[in-house]
Amino acid sequence: MAIIRKTKSVEALLTLFNKAENAMSVVELVKQLEDEMNKTTVYRILERLEESGHLHSFIGKDGLTWYAKCKDCDEAHHHDAHPHFQCLNCGKVECLSVDVSIPKIPNREVVVSHVLIQGKCESCVK
Amino acid sequence: MAIIRKTKSVEALLTLFNKAENAMSVVELVKQLEDEMNKTTVYRILERLEESGHLHSFIGKDGLTWYAKCKDCDEAHHHDAHPHFQCLNCGKVECLSVDVSIPKIPNREVVVSHVLIQGKCESCVK
DNA sequence: TTATATTTGCAACCTAGTTGCATTAATAAT
DNA sequence: ATTATTAATGCAACTAGGTTGCAAATATAA
């Protein structure tokens, strides 16, 4: 099920992601949008936006799901091999436009790889 | 809180991990040990075994917590920079003894990095 | 063997995420 | 425009992984 209809709720989500510099956790999104839409709706729209290539998701170290806007991706090709950086101090999560090279693994077929780096972000390292 | 006392439950967990070739999810462990011990106990022992350096944990793509035996780690040094491989076909999760080099990221301090690779494992790729 | 401190079991709880279904709203057809 | 069709939403109830407080049990030290 891809994104088909442009509803107020969809627009609201997209606006948020256009403004946002960093990735956002679903928990955060649900809280931030609780006056505008139902929690279930948030989950469902995020799902659709991911399938249509507008967003990509990943699981943080805390086990929560995070979403970020796809920068170098379109409907056809999804380059989500970039690592995600989670600040241990302020909690911020960002997409890094660095390439992590995953080594070829003998006798195995690699489909996707997820790299999550934790540490101190630019603001917190000072 | 590190591991202090060698109880039956602790032995049971350690035995499982010594036999196991692959990583095990907590869900799996709880189910497998439900006749021997309480779910809470499983969680608490795993916690202690991780703090004491016997096991390391990571979050799978499904959001579940997985544990595996530390091979090249001791109490003092924890080398968990190795990637984890999750088979999309059979679900098996294994530790790979390959080194993934995380690039230096400008103005950021890297503390830990988690690499999760998904694809087809040796048995399923055939 | 007794004292002390850690472990365990249990039940209740927390919360992220899901599901079914009736209602509403967006697009397509007339 | 109006109606028909189909997707999107809200709501409430639910699932499941993980946590917590506390009393009872068990391992180690004395």
Coordinates of C-alpha atoms (C1' of nucleotides) in Angstrom, one line a residue:
Chain A
M1 CA 0.0 0.0 0.0
A2 CA 1.8 3.1 -1.2
I3 CA 0.8 6.7 -0.6
I4 CA -2.2 7.5 -2.7
R5 CA -4.2 10.3 -1.2
K6 CA -2.9 13.6 0.1
T7 CA -4.8 14.1 3.3
K8 CA -4.2 16.7 6.0
S9 CA -2.5 14.2 8.1
V10 CA -0.1 13.2 5.4
E11 CA 0.7 16.8 4.8
A12 CA 1.3 17.4 8.5
L13 CA 3.8 14.6 8.6
L14 CA 5.6 15.6 5.5
T15 CA 5.8 19.2 6.7
L16 CA 7.4 18.0 9.9
F17 CA 10.0 16.0 8.1
N18 CA 10.8 18.9 5.8
K19 CA 11.5 21.1 8.7
A20 CA 13.3 18.6 10.7
E21 CA 17.1 18.3 10.4
N22 CA 17.3 15.1 12.3
A23 CA 15.6 11.7 12.4
M24 CA 12.5 11.5 14.6
S25 CA 11.3 8.6 16.7
V26 CA 7.7 7.4 16.3
V27 CA 7.1 8.0 20.0
E28 CA 8.2 11.6 19.5
L29 CA 6.0 12.0 16.5
V30 CA 2.9 10.5 18.1
K31 CA 3.3 12.9 21.0
Q32 CA 3.9 15.9 18.8
L33 CA 0.9 15.2 16.7
E34 CA -1.5 14.0 19.4
D35 CA -3.8 17.0 18.9
E36 CA -3.9 16.6 15.1
M37 CA -4.3 12.9 14.6
N38 CA -4.6 9.5 16.2
K39 CA -1.6 7.4 17.1
T40 CA -2.7 4.6 14.8
T41 CA -2.8 7.1 11.9
V42 CA 0.8 8.2 12.6
Y43 CA 2.0 4.6 12.4
R44 CA 0.0 4.0 9.2
I45 CA 1.1 7.1 7.4
L46 CA 4.8 6.5 8.3
E47 CA 4.4 3.0 6.9
R48 CA 3.1 4.3 3.6
L49 CA 5.7 7.1 3.4
E50 CA 8.4 4.5 3.8
E51 CA 6.9 2.2 1.1
S52 CA 6.7 5.1 -1.3
G53 CA 10.3 6.1 -0.6
H54 CA 9.7 9.4 1.1
L55 CA 11.1 8.2 4.4
H56 CA 13.3 5.5 5.7
S57 CA 13.2 3.8 9.1
F58 CA 15.6 2.2 11.4
I59 CA 15.6 0.8 15.0
G60 CA 17.5 2.8 17.6
K61 CA 19.6 1.3 20.3
D62 CA 16.7 1.7 22.7
G63 CA 14.6 -0.4 20.4
L64 CA 12.4 2.4 19.3
T65 CA 11.6 3.0 15.6
W66 CA 13.0 6.2 14.0
Y67 CA 12.2 7.8 10.7
A68 CA 14.1 10.2 8.6
K69 CA 13.7 11.8 5.3
C70 CA 15.4 10.1 2.4
K71 CA 17.9 12.4 0.8
D72 CA 19.5 10.4 -2.0
C73 CA 16.6 8.0 -2.6
D74 CA 13.7 7.9 -5.0
E75 CA 10.9 5.5 -5.5
A76 CA 13.1 3.2 -7.6
H77 CA 16.4 3.2 -5.7
H78 CA 16.8 3.2 -2.0
H79 CA 20.2 4.0 -0.8
D80 CA 19.9 3.6 2.9
A81 CA 23.3 2.2 3.5
H82 CA 24.3 5.4 5.3
P83 CA 24.9 5.1 9.0
H84 CA 22.8 6.7 11.7
F85 CA 24.3 8.6 14.5
Q86 CA 22.7 8.7 17.9
C87 CA 24.0 11.1 20.5
L88 CA 24.4 9.5 23.9
N89 CA 24.1 12.8 25.6
C90 CA 21.2 14.6 24.0
G91 CA 19.5 11.7 22.3
K92 CA 19.5 13.3 18.9
V93 CA 19.6 11.0 15.9
E94 CA 21.0 12.0 12.5
C95 CA 21.7 10.5 9.2
L96 CA 25.4 10.6 8.2
S97 CA 26.3 11.0 4.6
V98 CA 29.4 8.8 5.0
D99 CA 29.8 5.5 3.3
V100 CA 30.4 2.5 5.5
S101 CA 31.8 -0.3 3.4
I102 CA 30.4 -3.6 4.4
P103 CA 32.9 -6.4 3.7
K104 CA 31.9 -9.2 1.4
I105 CA 30.9 -12.1 3.6
P106 CA 31.8 -15.6 2.2
N107 CA 28.9 -17.8 1.2
R108 CA 26.3 -15.3 2.3
E109 CA 24.1 -13.0 0.4
V110 CA 23.9 -9.5 1.8
V111 CA 20.6 -7.7 1.3
V112 CA 20.6 -4.8 3.7
S113 CA 23.0 -3.4 6.3
H114 CA 22.2 -1.1 9.2
V115 CA 24.9 0.8 10.9
L116 CA 24.1 2.7 14.1
I117 CA 26.9 4.7 15.7
Q118 CA 26.6 6.1 19.2
G119 CA 28.7 8.8 20.7
K120 CA 28.6 12.6 21.2
C121 CA 27.2 14.8 18.5
E122 CA 28.7 18.0 17.3
S123 CA 26.9 20.1 19.9
C124 CA 27.6 17.9 22.8
V125 CA 31.2 17.1 22.1
K126 CA 32.3 20.7 22.8
Chain B
M1 CA 25.4 -5.5 39.4
A2 CA 27.8 -8.1 38.1
I3 CA 27.4 -11.9 38.3
I4 CA 28.2 -13.0 41.8
R5 CA 26.5 -16.2 42.6
K6 CA 26.5 -19.4 40.6
T7 CA 22.9 -20.5 40.8
K8 CA 21.2 -23.2 38.8
S9 CA 19.5 -20.6 36.6
V10 CA 22.8 -19.0 35.8
E11 CA 24.3 -22.3 34.9
A12 CA 21.4 -23.1 32.7
L13 CA 21.8 -19.9 30.7
L14 CA 25.5 -20.4 30.4
T15 CA 25.1 -24.0 29.2
L16 CA 22.7 -22.8 26.6
F17 CA 25.1 -20.2 25.3
N18 CA 28.0 -22.7 25.3
K19 CA 26.1 -25.1 23.1
A20 CA 24.6 -22.4 20.9
E21 CA 26.4 -21.5 17.7
N22 CA 24.3 -18.5 17.1
A23 CA 22.9 -15.6 18.9
M24 CA 19.6 -16.1 20.7
S25 CA 16.8 -13.7 21.2
V26 CA 15.4 -13.1 24.7
V27 CA 12.0 -14.2 23.5
E28 CA 13.4 -17.5 22.4
L29 CA 15.3 -17.9 25.7
V30 CA 12.3 -17.1 27.8
K31 CA 10.3 -19.7 25.9
Q32 CA 13.0 -22.3 26.0
L33 CA 13.5 -21.9 29.8
E34 CA 9.9 -21.4 30.9
D35 CA 9.9 -24.6 32.8
E36 CA 13.1 -23.9 34.6
M37 CA 12.8 -20.3 35.5
N38 CA 10.7 -17.2 35.5
K39 CA 10.9 -14.7 32.6
T40 CA 12.0 -12.0 35.0
T41 CA 14.9 -14.1 36.1
V42 CA 16.0 -14.7 32.5
Y43 CA 16.1 -10.9 31.9
R44 CA 18.0 -10.3 35.1
I45 CA 20.6 -13.0 34.5
L46 CA 21.2 -11.8 31.0
E47 CA 21.7 -8.3 32.3
R48 CA 24.3 -9.6 34.8
L49 CA 26.0 -11.8 32.2
E50 CA 26.4 -8.8 30.0
E51 CA 27.8 -6.5 32.6
S52 CA 30.3 -9.2 33.6
G53 CA 31.4 -9.6 30.0
H54 CA 30.1 -13.1 29.4
L55 CA 27.6 -12.0 26.8
H56 CA 26.9 -9.1 24.6
S57 CA 23.5 -7.9 23.4
F58 CA 22.2 -6.1 20.4
I59 CA 18.9 -5.1 18.9
G60 CA 17.7 -7.0 15.9
K61 CA 15.9 -5.5 13.0
D62 CA 12.6 -6.7 14.5
G63 CA 13.4 -4.6 17.6
L64 CA 13.9 -7.7 19.7
T65 CA 16.9 -8.0 22.0
W66 CA 19.5 -10.7 21.1
Y67 CA 22.3 -12.1 23.1
A68 CA 25.5 -13.9 22.1
K69 CA 28.5 -15.2 23.8
C70 CA 31.5 -12.9 23.7
K71 CA 34.4 -14.6 22.0
D72 CA 37.2 -12.1 21.9
C73 CA 36.1 -10.2 25.0
D74 CA 37.0 -10.3 28.6
E75 CA 35.9 -8.4 31.7
A76 CA 38.3 -5.5 30.9
H77 CA 38.0 -5.1 27.1
H78 CA 34.9 -5.5 25.1
H79 CA 35.3 -5.8 21.4
D80 CA 31.8 -5.8 20.2
A81 CA 32.5 -3.9 17.0
H82 CA 31.9 -7.1 15.0
P83 CA 28.8 -7.1 12.9
H84 CA 25.8 -9.3 13.4
F85 CA 24.2 -11.2 10.5
Q86 CA 20.5 -12.0 10.5
C87 CA 19.1 -14.4 7.9
L88 CA 16.0 -13.0 6.3
N89 CA 14.9 -16.6 5.4
C90 CA 15.4 -18.7 8.5
G91 CA 15.8 -15.9 11.1
K92 CA 19.1 -17.1 12.5
V93 CA 21.4 -14.5 13.9
E94 CA 25.1 -14.9 14.1
C95 CA 28.2 -12.9 15.0
L96 CA 30.6 -12.4 12.2
S97 CA 34.3 -12.2 13.0
V98 CA 34.8 -9.6 10.3
D99 CA 36.0 -6.1 11.0
V100 CA 33.8 -3.3 9.8
S101 CA 35.8 -0.1 9.8
I102 CA 33.7 2.8 11.0
P103 CA 35.0 6.0 9.3
K104 CA 36.1 8.9 11.5
I105 CA 33.3 11.3 11.7
P106 CA 34.3 15.0 11.9
N107 CA 33.5 16.8 15.2
R108 CA 31.9 13.8 16.7
E109 CA 33.1 11.4 19.3
V110 CA 32.3 7.8 18.5
V111 CA 31.7 5.5 21.4
V112 CA 30.1 2.4 20.1
S113 CA 28.9 1.2 16.7
H114 CA 26.5 -1.5 15.8
V115 CA 26.4 -3.2 12.5
L116 CA 23.5 -5.4 11.5
I117 CA 23.6 -7.1 8.2
Q118 CA 20.6 -8.9 6.7
G119 CA 20.5 -11.4 3.9
K120 CA 20.7 -15.1 3.4
C121 CA 22.8 -17.2 5.6
E122 CA 25.1 -20.1 4.5
S123 CA 22.4 -22.7 4.7
C124 CA 19.7 -20.6 3.0
V125 CA 21.8 -19.2 0.2
K126 CA 22.2 -22.6 -1.5
Chain C
dT1 C1' 25.0 -23.3 61.8
dT2 C1' 23.8 -19.0 61.8
dA3 C1' 23.9 -14.4 59.7
dT4 C1' 24.0 -11.6 55.6
dA5 C1' 23.3 -10.4 51.1
dT6 C1' 22.0 -11.8 46.6
dT7 C1' 18.6 -14.2 43.6
dT8 C1' 14.3 -15.7 42.4
dG9 C1' 9.1 -15.9 41.6
dC10 C1' 5.0 -13.7 41.2
dA11 C1' 1.8 -10.5 40.0
dA12 C1' 1.0 -6.3 38.5
dC13 C1' 2.4 -2.9 35.5
dC14 C1' 4.3 0.0 31.4
dT15 C1' 4.4 1.2 26.8
dA16 C1' 5.4 0.5 21.7
dG17 C1' 3.1 -1.2 18.2
dT18 C1' -1.1 -3.7 15.9
dT19 C1' -5.9 -5.0 14.6
dG20 C1' -10.9 -4.9 13.4
dC21 C1' -14.5 -2.3 12.3
dA22 C1' -17.5 1.5 11.6
dT23 C1' -17.1 6.3 9.9
dT24 C1' -15.2 9.9 7.1
dA25 C1' -13.0 11.9 3.4
dA26 C1' -10.6 11.9 -1.2
dT27 C1' -10.6 10.6 -5.9
dA28 C1' -13.0 8.5 -10.0
dA29 C1' -17.1 7.8 -12.7
dT30 C1' -21.4 9.4 -14.5
Chain D
dA1 C1' -22.1 18.7 -9.9
dT2 C1' -23.6 14.3 -7.9
dT3 C1' -23.0 9.9 -6.9
dA4 C1' -20.2 5.7 -6.5
dT5 C1' -16.0 3.7 -5.1
dT6 C1' -12.1 3.0 -2.4
dA7 C1' -8.7 4.6 0.7
dA8 C1' -7.8 6.9 5.1
dT9 C1' -9.0 7.8 9.8
dG10 C1' -10.6 7.3 14.8
dC11 C1' -11.5 4.5 18.5
dA12 C1' -11.2 0.9 21.6
dA13 C1' -9.4 -3.2 22.6
dC14 C1' -5.5 -6.0 22.3
dT15 C1' -0.6 -8.1 22.0
dA16 C1' 3.9 -8.6 23.5
dG17 C1' 8.5 -7.3 25.1
dG18 C1' 10.3 -5.6 29.0
dT19 C1' 10.2 -3.6 34.0
dT20 C1' 9.3 -3.1 39.1
dG21 C1' 8.3 -3.9 44.0
dC22 C1' 8.3 -7.0 47.4
dA23 C1' 8.3 -11.2 50.0
dA24 C1' 10.3 -15.8 50.0
dA25 C1' 14.2 -18.8 48.8
dT26 C1' 19.0 -19.7 48.3
dA27 C1' 24.1 -19.0 48.0
dT28 C1' 28.1 -17.4 50.3
dA29 C1' 30.6 -15.5 54.4
dA30 C1' 31.2 -15.7 59.4

